[in-house]
Short mmCIF file of C-alpha atoms in Angstrom, two decimals:
data_model
loop_
_atom_site.label_atom_id
_atom_site.label_comp_id
_atom_site.label_asym_id
_atom_site.label_seq_id
_atom_site.Cartn_x
_atom_site.Cartn_y
_atom_site.Cartn_z
CA MET A 1 295.74 64.27 134.48
CA SER A 2 296.80 61.23 132.52
CA THR A 3 300.35 59.98 132.56
CA HIS A 4 300.36 59.89 128.65
CA SER A 5 303.26 62.16 127.71
CA VAL A 6 304.76 63.31 124.51
CA THR A 7 307.92 65.32 124.33
CA ALA A 8 308.67 68.20 121.98
CA PRO A 9 311.04 66.15 119.66
CA ASP A 10 308.21 63.51 119.41
CA VAL A 11 305.73 66.14 118.32
CA ALA A 12 308.31 67.68 115.78
CA GLN A 13 308.71 64.17 114.42
CA ALA A 14 304.97 63.45 114.20
CA ALA A 15 304.51 66.77 112.47
CA GLY A 16 306.74 65.62 109.55
CA GLY A 17 304.42 62.79 108.69
CA CYS A 18 300.96 62.65 107.24
CA SER A 19 299.62 60.61 110.25
CA GLY A 20 300.61 63.07 112.77
CA VAL A 21 300.59 60.50 115.62
CA ALA A 22 303.40 60.96 118.16
CA SER A 23 304.68 57.99 119.98
CA PRO A 24 303.86 58.23 123.78
CA VAL A 25 307.03 58.51 125.99
CA GLN A 26 307.46 58.59 129.74
CA PRO A 27 309.22 61.43 131.55
CA SER A 28 313.02 61.07 131.91
CA ALA A 29 313.93 59.28 135.15
CA GLY A 30 316.73 61.87 135.58
CA ARG A 31 316.36 65.44 136.86
CA ILE A 32 315.75 68.10 134.33
CA ARG A 33 317.06 71.54 134.22
CA ALA A 34 313.65 72.92 133.17
CA GLU A 35 310.52 71.91 131.30
CA ALA A 36 307.24 73.37 130.38
CA VAL A 37 304.50 70.77 130.78
CA VAL A 38 301.41 71.38 128.74
CA ASP A 39 298.08 69.62 129.69
CA MET A 40 296.40 68.93 126.42
CA ASP A 41 293.28 67.71 128.14
CA ALA A 42 293.07 71.09 129.78
CA LEU A 43 293.37 72.97 126.48
CA ALA A 44 290.82 70.82 124.73
CA ALA A 45 288.47 71.28 127.84
CA ASN A 46 288.99 75.17 127.82
CA THR A 47 288.02 75.22 124.09
CA ALA A 48 284.88 73.31 124.76
CA THR A 49 283.92 75.61 127.67
CA LEU A 50 284.34 78.70 125.51
CA LEU A 51 282.39 77.24 122.72
CA ARG A 52 279.61 76.25 125.03
CA ALA A 53 279.30 79.79 126.19
CA VAL A 54 279.02 81.06 122.75
CA ARG A 55 276.43 78.50 121.84
CA ARG A 56 274.27 79.52 124.71
CA HIS A 57 273.61 82.70 122.68
CA ASN A 58 274.12 81.34 119.26
CA PRO A 59 273.54 77.56 118.79
CA ASP A 60 275.22 77.74 115.37
CA GLY A 61 278.27 79.68 116.67
CA ARG A 62 281.72 78.50 115.76
CA LEU A 63 285.17 78.98 117.43
CA MET A 64 288.45 79.78 115.84
CA ALA A 65 291.40 78.77 118.10
CA VAL A 66 294.24 81.09 117.68
CA VAL A 67 297.67 79.18 117.73
CA LYS A 68 299.96 82.07 116.59
CA ALA A 69 303.32 82.71 118.30
CA ASP A 70 303.84 78.84 118.53
CA GLY A 71 300.50 78.39 120.30
CA TYR A 72 301.17 81.13 122.81
CA GLY A 73 304.34 79.24 123.79
CA HIS A 74 302.50 76.05 124.17
CA GLY A 75 303.36 74.65 120.68
CA ALA A 76 301.36 75.38 117.74
CA VAL A 77 300.63 72.02 116.23
CA PRO A 78 299.83 70.19 119.46
CA SER A 79 297.67 73.12 120.60
CA ALA A 80 295.86 73.12 117.31
CA ARG A 81 295.12 69.47 117.46
CA ALA A 82 293.86 69.78 121.05
CA ALA A 83 291.73 72.82 120.25
CA LEU A 84 290.16 70.84 117.33
CA THR A 85 289.46 67.95 119.66
CA GLY A 86 287.67 70.39 121.95
CA GLY A 87 285.32 71.72 119.18
CA ALA A 88 287.23 74.39 117.22
CA SER A 89 286.32 74.57 113.69
CA TYR A 90 288.89 77.09 112.44
CA LEU A 91 292.62 77.82 113.36
CA GLY A 92 293.98 81.31 113.29
CA VAL A 93 297.56 82.45 113.15
CA ALA A 94 299.31 85.80 112.51
CA THR A 95 301.69 84.97 109.57
CA PRO A 96 301.38 82.88 106.47
CA THR A 97 304.55 80.87 107.53
CA GLU A 98 302.80 79.89 110.75
CA ALA A 99 299.94 78.68 108.61
CA VAL A 100 302.09 76.73 106.32
CA GLN A 101 303.70 74.83 109.23
CA LEU A 102 300.35 73.68 110.44
CA ARG A 103 299.59 72.29 106.96
CA ALA A 104 302.96 70.56 106.94
CA ALA A 105 301.85 68.87 110.09
CA GLY A 106 298.90 67.29 108.27
CA ILE A 107 296.23 69.65 109.72
CA THR A 108 293.57 70.12 107.19
CA ALA A 109 291.16 72.30 109.12
CA PRO A 110 290.46 75.84 107.79
CA VAL A 111 293.41 78.10 108.68
CA LEU A 112 293.44 81.95 108.51
CA ALA A 113 296.54 84.12 108.59
CA TRP A 114 296.10 87.91 108.93
CA LEU A 115 299.30 89.66 109.34
CA TRP A 116 301.65 89.94 106.43
CA PRO A 117 303.41 92.64 104.37
CA ALA A 118 301.74 93.18 101.06
CA GLY A 119 304.99 92.46 99.32
CA GLU A 120 305.51 89.04 100.97
CA ASP A 121 305.57 85.95 98.80
CA VAL A 122 302.38 84.25 99.84
CA ARG A 123 302.44 81.56 97.04
CA ALA A 124 303.16 78.65 99.48
CA ALA A 125 300.25 79.61 101.80
CA VAL A 126 297.85 80.06 99.06
CA ARG A 127 298.80 76.74 97.49
CA ALA A 128 298.51 75.11 100.82
CA GLY A 129 294.87 76.39 100.97
CA VAL A 130 295.55 78.90 103.67
CA GLU A 131 292.89 81.81 103.95
CA LEU A 132 294.68 85.23 103.89
CA GLY A 133 293.42 88.36 105.60
CA LEU A 134 293.32 91.50 103.29
CA SER A 135 293.85 94.89 104.93
CA SER A 136 294.51 96.91 101.70
CA LEU A 137 294.17 96.90 97.84
CA ARG A 138 297.87 95.92 97.89
CA HIS A 139 297.14 92.89 99.75
CA LEU A 140 294.35 91.91 97.24
CA ASP A 141 296.74 92.51 94.37
CA ALA A 142 299.35 90.25 95.96
CA VAL A 143 296.89 87.40 96.25
CA LEU A 144 295.56 87.93 92.60
CA ALA A 145 299.12 87.74 91.47
CA VAL A 146 299.50 84.10 92.70
CA ASP A 147 298.82 81.53 90.04
CA ALA A 148 296.08 79.74 91.75
CA VAL A 149 292.24 79.10 91.43
CA ALA A 150 290.12 81.39 93.52
CA PRO A 151 292.32 81.84 96.75
CA ALA A 152 290.24 82.08 99.97
CA VAL A 153 290.52 85.51 101.54
CA GLN A 154 288.88 87.40 104.46
CA VAL A 155 288.64 91.05 104.87
CA LYS A 156 290.10 92.61 107.99
CA ILE A 157 288.56 95.77 109.00
CA ASP A 158 289.96 98.36 111.37
CA THR A 159 286.80 99.41 113.39
CA GLY A 160 288.69 101.49 115.89
CA LEU A 161 291.88 99.63 117.20
CA GLY A 162 294.13 101.63 114.79
CA ARG A 163 296.28 98.65 113.86
CA ASN A 164 296.02 96.14 111.04
CA GLY A 165 292.90 96.24 108.84
CA VAL A 166 291.21 98.40 106.20
CA GLY A 167 290.74 101.95 107.53
CA VAL A 168 287.23 103.65 107.45
CA GLY A 169 288.44 105.93 104.61
CA ASP A 170 289.37 103.03 102.33
CA ILE A 171 286.77 100.37 103.23
CA GLY A 172 284.35 101.20 100.37
CA VAL A 173 286.84 100.92 97.54
CA VAL A 174 288.45 97.82 99.05
CA LEU A 175 285.20 96.07 99.43
CA ASP A 176 284.10 97.08 95.90
CA ALA A 177 287.41 95.61 94.57
CA VAL A 178 287.27 92.41 96.59
CA ALA A 179 283.51 92.00 95.53
CA ALA A 180 284.50 92.41 91.91
CA ALA A 181 287.28 89.85 92.21
CA HIS A 182 284.85 87.57 94.03
CA ARG A 183 282.27 87.71 91.29
CA ALA A 184 284.96 87.15 88.71
CA GLY A 185 285.89 83.93 90.34
CA ARG A 186 289.44 85.28 91.02
CA VAL A 187 289.01 84.98 94.79
CA ARG A 188 286.58 83.47 97.39
CA VAL A 189 285.66 85.79 100.22
CA THR A 190 285.16 83.54 103.16
CA GLY A 191 285.06 85.99 105.96
CA LEU A 192 284.87 89.45 107.45
CA MET A 193 286.73 90.20 110.56
CA SER A 194 287.78 92.88 113.12
CA HIS A 195 289.46 93.10 116.40
CA LEU A 196 288.37 94.77 119.59
CA ALA A 197 290.58 97.26 121.49
CA CYS A 198 289.24 97.00 125.11
CA ALA A 199 287.14 93.87 125.57
CA ASP A 200 289.25 93.13 128.61
CA MET A 201 288.10 96.30 130.18
CA PRO A 202 284.60 95.71 131.80
CA GLY A 203 282.05 98.34 130.78
CA ASP A 204 284.29 100.08 128.28
CA SER A 205 282.17 101.99 125.72
CA SER A 206 284.47 101.20 122.85
CA VAL A 207 283.19 97.70 122.66
CA ALA A 208 279.80 98.78 121.58
CA GLU A 209 281.01 101.47 119.21
CA GLN A 210 283.30 98.94 117.40
CA THR A 211 280.40 96.31 117.28
CA ALA A 212 278.26 98.93 115.69
CA ALA A 213 280.93 99.98 113.18
CA PHE A 214 281.50 96.25 112.33
CA ARG A 215 277.80 95.82 111.68
CA ALA A 216 277.76 98.71 109.29
CA VAL A 217 280.73 97.33 107.28
CA VAL A 218 279.13 94.05 107.16
CA ASP A 219 275.96 95.73 105.67
CA ARG A 220 278.16 97.58 103.23
CA ALA A 221 279.83 94.29 102.23
CA GLU A 222 276.52 92.64 101.40
CA GLU A 223 275.54 95.66 99.27
CA SER A 224 278.84 95.05 97.41
CA GLY A 225 277.79 91.41 96.78
CA ILE A 226 279.85 89.78 99.48
CA ILE A 227 277.17 87.31 100.84
CA GLY A 228 277.57 84.45 103.27
CA ALA A 229 281.07 85.36 104.53
CA VAL A 230 281.68 84.20 108.11
CA ARG A 231 281.67 87.28 110.45
CA HIS A 232 283.91 87.33 113.50
CA LEU A 233 284.85 90.04 116.01
CA ALA A 234 285.03 88.69 119.45
CA ASN A 235 288.19 87.56 121.16
CA THR A 236 288.50 85.67 124.66
CA PRO A 237 287.47 88.61 126.78
CA ALA A 238 284.66 89.49 124.56
CA VAL A 239 283.48 85.86 124.76
CA LEU A 240 283.54 86.12 128.53
CA ASP A 241 281.84 89.54 128.92
CA HIS A 242 280.15 90.71 125.58
CA PRO A 243 277.72 88.29 123.87
CA ALA A 244 276.64 91.01 121.40
CA THR A 245 280.00 90.60 119.67
CA TYR A 246 279.68 86.89 118.90
CA PHE A 247 278.30 87.08 115.24
CA ASP A 248 279.02 83.83 113.37
CA MET A 249 282.34 82.79 115.00
CA VAL A 250 284.57 83.93 117.84
CA ARG A 251 288.37 84.00 117.90
CA CYS A 252 289.93 82.64 121.23
CA GLY A 253 293.54 82.63 121.89
CA ILE A 254 294.55 83.16 125.63
CA GLY A 255 291.31 81.44 126.79
CA ILE A 256 292.03 78.17 125.25
CA TYR A 257 295.32 78.17 127.18
CA GLY A 258 293.41 78.65 130.35
CA LEU A 259 294.19 82.25 131.17
CA ASN A 260 291.45 84.49 132.22
CA PRO A 261 292.24 87.97 130.65
CA LEU A 262 289.69 89.91 132.69
CA ASP A 263 292.20 90.99 135.16
CA GLY A 264 291.22 88.39 137.69
CA GLU A 265 287.58 89.30 137.41
CA LEU A 266 284.91 86.56 136.63
CA ASP A 267 282.36 87.08 133.98
CA ASP A 268 278.63 86.83 134.89
CA ALA A 269 278.37 83.30 133.59
CA GLY A 270 281.43 82.16 135.51
CA VAL A 271 283.15 80.86 132.26
CA GLY A 272 286.42 82.54 133.01
CA GLY A 273 286.71 80.74 136.44
CA ALA A 274 286.21 77.46 134.66
CA LEU A 275 289.32 77.77 132.51
CA ARG A 276 292.32 75.80 133.57
CA PRO A 277 295.85 76.98 132.75
CA ALA A 278 297.53 74.36 130.51
CA MET A 279 301.04 75.21 131.13
CA THR A 280 303.17 74.34 134.19
CA LEU A 281 306.75 75.72 134.06
CA ARG A 282 309.10 73.68 136.37
CA GLY A 283 312.73 72.98 136.98
CA SER A 284 315.19 71.40 139.50
CA ILE A 285 317.32 73.21 142.10
CA ALA A 286 320.89 73.10 140.70
CA LEU A 287 322.75 74.17 143.88
CA THR A 288 322.08 75.10 147.63
CA LYS A 289 324.47 77.03 149.91
CA ARG A 290 324.49 78.39 153.40
CA VAL A 291 325.71 81.99 153.53
CA PRO A 292 326.02 84.51 156.40
CA ALA A 293 323.86 87.56 157.05
CA GLY A 294 324.71 90.48 154.86
CA HIS A 295 325.65 88.28 151.82
CA GLY A 296 324.75 89.71 148.48
CA VAL A 297 322.85 87.96 145.88
CA SER A 298 323.10 88.33 142.03
CA TYR A 299 323.99 91.27 139.80
CA GLY A 300 324.15 94.74 141.50
CA LEU A 301 323.74 93.06 144.90
CA THR A 302 320.30 94.57 145.04
CA TYR A 303 319.44 91.90 147.61
CA ARG A 304 321.50 91.13 150.96
CA THR A 305 320.53 88.45 153.28
CA SER A 306 319.09 89.60 156.61
CA ALA A 307 320.36 86.60 158.50
CA GLU A 308 322.23 83.28 157.95
CA THR A 309 320.34 81.48 155.41
CA THR A 310 320.25 78.88 152.62
CA LEU A 311 320.21 80.17 148.99
CA ALA A 312 318.57 77.80 146.24
CA LEU A 313 319.73 78.25 142.70
CA VAL A 314 317.17 77.82 140.08
CA PRO A 315 318.74 77.37 136.53
CA LEU A 316 316.23 79.55 134.64
CA GLY A 317 316.68 83.14 133.57
CA TYR A 318 315.57 85.73 131.04
CA ALA A 319 317.10 83.68 128.21
CA ASP A 320 314.46 81.11 129.02
CA GLY A 321 311.64 83.65 129.24
CA ILE A 322 311.80 84.56 132.98
CA PRO A 323 311.03 88.29 132.94
CA ARG A 324 313.85 90.39 134.43
CA ALA A 325 311.03 92.50 135.92
CA ALA A 326 310.47 89.53 138.14
CA SER A 327 313.75 90.47 140.13
CA SER A 328 312.92 90.43 143.90
CA VAL A 329 309.10 90.19 143.31
CA GLY A 330 308.46 86.96 141.45
CA GLU A 331 307.62 83.76 143.51
CA VAL A 332 308.35 80.16 142.87
CA TRP A 333 306.91 76.98 144.56
CA LEU A 334 309.61 75.05 146.42
CA ARG A 335 309.10 72.37 149.10
CA GLY A 336 305.46 73.26 149.59
CA LYS A 337 305.99 77.00 149.99
CA ARG A 338 305.94 80.13 147.82
CA ARG A 339 309.31 81.66 148.04
CA ARG A 340 310.35 85.12 146.51
CA ILE A 341 313.24 85.59 144.11
CA ALA A 342 316.19 87.14 145.76
CA GLY A 343 317.85 89.84 143.75
CA ARG A 344 318.04 90.20 140.09
CA VAL A 345 317.01 87.66 137.52
CA ALA A 346 320.03 86.81 135.26
CA MET A 347 320.36 85.40 131.78
CA ASP A 348 320.49 81.73 132.98
CA GLN A 349 319.52 81.61 136.71
CA LEU A 350 317.71 83.13 139.59
CA VAL A 351 318.14 82.72 143.27
CA VAL A 352 315.67 82.05 146.08
CA ASP A 353 316.19 82.81 149.83
CA CYS A 354 315.04 79.72 151.85
CA GLY A 355 315.90 80.84 155.29
CA ASP A 356 316.38 77.73 157.49
CA ASP A 357 314.19 75.50 155.60
CA GLU A 358 315.62 72.29 154.41
CA VAL A 359 316.11 72.37 150.65
CA ALA A 360 318.44 70.36 148.41
CA ALA A 361 319.85 70.20 144.98
CA GLY A 362 317.59 68.26 142.84
CA ASP A 363 314.32 69.46 144.49
CA ASP A 364 311.47 70.27 142.18
CA VAL A 365 310.56 73.89 141.81
CA VAL A 366 307.48 75.19 140.01
CA ILE A 367 307.74 78.74 138.53
CA PHE A 368 303.97 78.75 137.55
CA GLY A 369 301.19 76.38 137.08
CA PRO A 370 297.46 75.87 137.41
CA GLY A 371 297.56 77.02 141.21
CA ASP A 372 296.14 73.76 142.44
CA ALA A 373 298.61 73.31 145.36
CA GLY A 374 298.99 77.00 145.98
CA GLU A 375 301.82 77.56 143.38
CA PRO A 376 301.97 80.78 141.60
CA THR A 377 300.13 81.14 138.30
CA ALA A 378 301.01 82.88 135.14
CA ASN A 379 298.55 85.62 135.71
CA GLY A 380 300.03 85.98 139.18
CA TRP A 381 303.50 86.33 137.75
CA ALA A 382 302.06 88.95 135.27
CA ALA A 383 300.74 90.98 138.18
CA ALA A 384 303.98 90.85 140.06
CA CYS A 385 305.74 92.03 136.83
CA GLY A 386 303.39 94.66 135.70
CA THR A 387 302.36 92.91 132.47
CA ILE A 388 299.83 90.37 131.12
CA GLY A 389 299.53 86.60 131.24
CA TYR A 390 299.91 86.56 127.46
CA GLU A 391 303.47 87.78 127.70
CA ILE A 392 304.44 85.46 130.61
CA VAL A 393 303.60 82.11 128.59
CA THR A 394 304.45 83.33 125.15
CA ARG A 395 307.99 84.41 126.02
CA ILE A 396 309.13 80.93 127.42
CA GLY A 397 311.94 80.21 125.02
CA PRO A 398 312.96 77.28 122.98
CA ARG A 399 315.71 76.32 125.42
CA VAL A 400 312.90 74.99 127.59
CA PRO A 401 311.64 71.65 126.19
CA ARG A 402 307.83 71.28 126.17
CA ARG A 403 306.26 68.02 127.34
CA TYR A 404 302.68 67.09 126.51
CA VAL A 405 300.61 65.30 128.98
CA GLY A 406 296.95 63.99 129.02
CA ALA A 407 294.90 61.69 126.90
CA THR A 408 294.62 64.42 124.14
CA ALA A 409 298.33 64.44 123.75
CA GLY A 410 298.02 61.25 121.80
CA ALA A 411 295.24 62.31 119.64
CA SER A 412 295.86 63.82 116.23
CA PRO A 413 292.76 65.37 114.66
CA ALA A 414 293.47 67.20 111.46
CA GLY A 415 290.10 68.64 110.52
CA GLY A 416 287.69 71.04 112.20
CA ALA A 417 284.89 69.97 114.55
CA SER A 418 281.22 70.79 113.82
#
């Protein structure tokens, strides 16, 4: 890992200018309460790894990097730039506001936003050249109401997930209306998309069923006169396990951040095993104390020490994104060992029982990282807490500063790669 580092305030400052170049800074010499260190080289390499997997089956395949929810907690703007460096040609977000923020940072690559109420004011997004997902006639009407020349839109289709997207009963009338607006030069239809429900469940029959349904709608769209739109269905688990879902482009979210969503299983090509987690959540021990046997720890006194021991206080809690479900089950890395949380995770702190091991205030503690030294990973935390790795990384709150490291942290690509 390069020593080049960029702090979150530097990235924010860079986002406000057209150049988008952040000045490199070194880590503070003082101890920090907590920080999320994001390896931008890993993020770029993960993007390249996933794109290579796609192009083994489709040499012209493209990749959309999904940077919604502030880049899954990693930072939307730096994550977008690293993904573009790694070969992404499109960016995807949930909301138009997220897309406009990328544009404000000087990013010119195609950006798609697919989740918005039909009554939302999308003028800023349209005028910024953001492509908007349409899930109903009301969404089409909202775009047509904007005073702009041929806004770019993509039709999102519900092929069985039962969430956002045009339902099977409405797809004919929506496609006909969108095609008519396209022919009249009122919109440009740039894409057709859907989303898989169970791609992370190896062997699930719904993947093939949704793929067939998507093909049928693509054919119907072409009959309506929508020709040449980019087709995309596959998410990260589909890229790892379902090549038949690739079409023209894939949308990768969690994979570019280095987490394998296949519940710890490797795909046949070994791509999932090549992904490297980009985020390391770390902090410093704030306090240590010796306590006698039977001493209670944290709210509810659900944990009592079994012998005289040393307790170490970690100043991170659920206000920072540490799941309360990690109480007495989550592990951290301290002084070369995994140590389990003692008692309940509180709003601002958690406690670790260190026995007779020598630990001291100021010691570095890793909550999760890539696992290189044996430290817990985000997926390991997810398993302990009964959730998924997506939630572990996206919930790390704004009170935890981000620090960006790696050679890619100093790069500032704005456009898409080929």
